Amino acid sequence: MTKEKSLYIDFDGTLTNDRYWRSLPTDKHTKIQNLLFGENRPMVGDWMRGKYTAEEINKYASEKIDVPYEELWEVFVADCKSIKVEQSLLESIDRLRSKYVVVLMTGNMDSFTRFTVPSLKLENYFDYISNSYYEKIHKTDNGGELFTIWSNKLRIPLSESVLIDDQQKVCSVFSNLGGIAKLTNDLEETQGIVNLL
């Protein structure tokens, strides 16, 4: 049976709240968050578009926050591999594959595909995984061009597609393209949305 509907699901803030480098001592974690997600937000955006590798970012951060590179890298990889996603949520998503082509669509880094996906075996719960690092484009770039690309690839119109995302901007872009966007504010709400699909 050909599935005629598609479901796009975000990762960070939608399926998990775990952060990179979360196992660092609190002061160092705060420094690296401020450095990368405050002062150097454009650099992180470029990382998510495939312009830097995880190694390059960790090298840069290690020099700025005065943590040896090897130590920082070890924490980073371990934290990528141990990101927590509720098993019950993954199983609920997996069940939806009988009705939808399910795409995990994440604005993310090379580390997500290299470490997180294999460790959590995410490929077992989604039909496809789209990572901005390898797509070289974010969900909101060019008026949501990425959704159009995927709609064409799957041969399923966006009018027959649902998005679950924690970013209002992404939801607005998807709605403007004719899709049904479900904004989630927390993991419990994501589970509730999934249950109703």
PDB file of N, CA, C and O in Angstrom, residues 3 5 19 34-35 47 63 69 92 96 102 104 109 114 122 130 139 141 145 153 162 170 177 182 189:
ATOM      1  N   LYS A   3       1.641   4.904   0.892  1.00  0.00           N
ATOM      2  CA  LYS A   3       1.162   5.873   1.875  1.00  0.00           C
ATOM      3  C   LYS A   3       1.036   7.234   1.208  1.00  0.00           C
ATOM      4  O   LYS A   3       1.907   7.653   0.459  1.00  0.00           O
ATOM      5  N   LYS A   5       0.276  10.141   2.906  1.00  0.00           N
ATOM      6  CA  LYS A   5       0.473  11.259   3.833  1.00  0.00           C
ATOM      7  C   LYS A   5       1.893  11.197   4.377  1.00  0.00           C
ATOM      8  O   LYS A   5       2.460  10.112   4.510  1.00  0.00           O
ATOM      9  N   ARG A  19      21.140  18.547  26.090  1.00  0.00           N
ATOM     10  CA  ARG A  19      22.077  19.460  25.436  1.00  0.00           C
ATOM     11  C   ARG A  19      23.442  18.806  25.216  1.00  0.00           C
ATOM     12  O   ARG A  19      23.859  17.948  25.988  1.00  0.00           O
ATOM     13  N   ASN A  34      27.160  29.829  26.280  1.00  0.00           N
ATOM     14  CA  ASN A  34      27.206  31.267  25.987  1.00  0.00           C
ATOM     15  C   ASN A  34      28.086  31.564  24.772  1.00  0.00           C
ATOM     16  O   ASN A  34      27.751  32.402  23.937  1.00  0.00           O
ATOM     17  N   LEU A  35      29.224  30.865  24.707  1.00  0.00           N
ATOM     18  CA  LEU A  35      30.166  31.059  23.602  1.00  0.00           C
ATOM     19  C   LEU A  35      29.535  30.724  22.252  1.00  0.00           C
ATOM     20  O   LEU A  35      29.580  31.513  21.312  1.00  0.00           O
ATOM     21  N   TRP A  47      27.699  25.679  11.197  1.00  0.00           N
ATOM     22  CA  TRP A  47      27.977  24.273  11.535  1.00  0.00           C
ATOM     23  C   TRP A  47      26.797  23.406  11.109  1.00  0.00           C
ATOM     24  O   TRP A  47      26.967  22.340  10.499  1.00  0.00           O
ATOM     25  N   GLU A  63      39.803  26.005  23.165  1.00  0.00           N
ATOM     26  CA  GLU A  63      40.735  27.127  23.329  1.00  0.00           C
ATOM     27  C   GLU A  63      40.068  28.292  24.063  1.00  0.00           C
ATOM     28  O   GLU A  63      40.682  28.943  24.900  1.00  0.00           O
ATOM     29  N   TYR A  69      41.356  19.878  24.520  1.00  0.00           N
ATOM     30  CA  TYR A  69      40.534  19.379  23.408  1.00  0.00           C
ATOM     31  C   TYR A  69      40.098  17.931  23.604  1.00  0.00           C
ATOM     32  O   TYR A  69      38.923  17.595  23.429  1.00  0.00           O
ATOM     33  N   SER A  92       5.586   5.084  19.686  1.00  0.00           N
ATOM     34  CA  SER A  92       4.355   5.716  19.183  1.00  0.00           C
ATOM     35  C   SER A  92       4.570   6.251  17.773  1.00  0.00           C
ATOM     36  O   SER A  92       3.693   6.141  16.907  1.00  0.00           O
ATOM     37  N   LEU A  96       3.007   5.064  13.751  1.00  0.00           N
ATOM     38  CA  LEU A  96       2.398   5.957  12.753  1.00  0.00           C
ATOM     39  C   LEU A  96       2.872   5.664  11.337  1.00  0.00           C
ATOM     40  O   LEU A  96       2.286   6.139  10.364  1.00  0.00           O
ATOM     41  N   VAL A 102       7.204   8.753   7.596  1.00  0.00           N
ATOM     42  CA  VAL A 102       7.661   9.559   8.725  1.00  0.00           C
ATOM     43  C   VAL A 102       9.120   9.978   8.534  1.00  0.00           C
ATOM     44  O   VAL A 102      10.008   9.135   8.373  1.00  0.00           O
ATOM     45  N   LEU A 104      12.225  12.206  10.160  1.00  0.00           N
ATOM     46  CA  LEU A 104      12.847  12.977  11.238  1.00  0.00           C
ATOM     47  C   LEU A 104      13.607  14.105  10.555  1.00  0.00           C
ATOM     48  O   LEU A 104      14.566  13.864   9.824  1.00  0.00           O
ATOM     49  N   MET A 109      23.780  18.887  13.483  1.00  0.00           N
ATOM     50  CA  MET A 109      25.203  18.873  13.160  1.00  0.00           C
ATOM     51  C   MET A 109      25.634  17.502  12.661  1.00  0.00           C
ATOM     52  O   MET A 109      24.884  16.537  12.746  1.00  0.00           O
ATOM     53  N   ARG A 114      26.543  11.088  13.009  1.00  0.00           N
ATOM     54  CA  ARG A 114      27.708  10.243  13.327  1.00  0.00           C
ATOM     55  C   ARG A 114      27.544   9.479  14.640  1.00  0.00           C
ATOM     56  O   ARG A 114      27.938   8.318  14.729  1.00  0.00           O
ATOM     57  N   LEU A 122      17.922   5.399  15.765  1.00  0.00           N
ATOM     58  CA  LEU A 122      16.785   6.194  15.290  1.00  0.00           C
ATOM     59  C   LEU A 122      16.277   5.740  13.928  1.00  0.00           C
ATOM     60  O   LEU A 122      15.104   5.914  13.610  1.00  0.00           O
ATOM     61  N   SER A 130      16.423  13.473   7.868  1.00  0.00           N
ATOM     62  CA  SER A 130      16.961  14.639   7.164  1.00  0.00           C
ATOM     63  C   SER A 130      17.690  15.519   8.171  1.00  0.00           C
ATOM     64  O   SER A 130      17.100  15.987   9.140  1.00  0.00           O
ATOM     65  N   LYS A 139      15.410  24.460   7.728  1.00  0.00           N
ATOM     66  CA  LYS A 139      13.985  24.332   7.416  1.00  0.00           C
ATOM     67  C   LYS A 139      13.351  25.656   6.974  1.00  0.00           C
ATOM     68  O   LYS A 139      12.448  25.659   6.147  1.00  0.00           O
ATOM     69  N   ASP A 141      15.028  28.253   5.582  1.00  0.00           N
ATOM     70  CA  ASP A 141      15.744  28.908   4.480  1.00  0.00           C
ATOM     71  C   ASP A 141      14.891  28.932   3.208  1.00  0.00           C
ATOM     72  O   ASP A 141      14.180  27.963   2.899  1.00  0.00           O
ATOM     73  N   GLU A 145      12.200  25.890   1.509  1.00  0.00           N
ATOM     74  CA  GLU A 145      12.594  25.106   0.324  1.00  0.00           C
ATOM     75  C   GLU A 145      12.827  23.628   0.652  1.00  0.00           C
ATOM     76  O   GLU A 145      12.510  22.742  -0.150  1.00  0.00           O
ATOM     77  N   LYS A 153      10.442  14.677  -3.343  1.00  0.00           N
ATOM     78  CA  LYS A 153      11.156  13.408  -3.205  1.00  0.00           C
ATOM     79  C   LYS A 153      10.200  12.276  -2.815  1.00  0.00           C
ATOM     80  O   LYS A 153      10.278  11.157  -3.341  1.00  0.00           O
ATOM     81  N   VAL A 162       1.954  16.632   7.703  1.00  0.00           N
ATOM     82  CA  VAL A 162       1.887  17.194   9.054  1.00  0.00           C
ATOM     83  C   VAL A 162       3.312  17.421   9.554  1.00  0.00           C
ATOM     84  O   VAL A 162       4.204  16.616   9.285  1.00  0.00           O
ATOM     85  N   VAL A 170       9.279  27.834  12.184  1.00  0.00           N
ATOM     86  CA  VAL A 170       9.243  26.664  11.290  1.00  0.00           C
ATOM     87  C   VAL A 170       7.793  26.280  10.999  1.00  0.00           C
ATOM     88  O   VAL A 170       7.426  26.003   9.851  1.00  0.00           O
ATOM     89  N   LEU A 177       3.180  26.919   3.300  1.00  0.00           N
ATOM     90  CA  LEU A 177       3.349  26.034   2.141  1.00  0.00           C
ATOM     91  C   LEU A 177       2.148  25.086   1.982  1.00  0.00           C
ATOM     92  O   LEU A 177       2.131  24.255   1.073  1.00  0.00           O
ATOM     93  N   LYS A 182       1.903  21.439  13.733  1.00  0.00           N
ATOM     94  CA  LYS A 182       1.548  21.256  15.142  1.00  0.00           C
ATOM     95  C   LYS A 182       2.717  21.757  15.979  1.00  0.00           C
ATOM     96  O   LYS A 182       3.778  21.125  16.009  1.00  0.00           O
ATOM     97  N   GLU A 189       3.697  17.273  25.437  1.00  0.00           N
ATOM     98  CA  GLU A 189       2.779  17.757  24.386  1.00  0.00           C
ATOM     99  C   GLU A 189       3.057  17.022  23.072  1.00  0.00           C
ATOM    100  O   GLU A 189       2.128  16.661  22.349  1.00  0.00           O
TER     101      GLU A 189
END
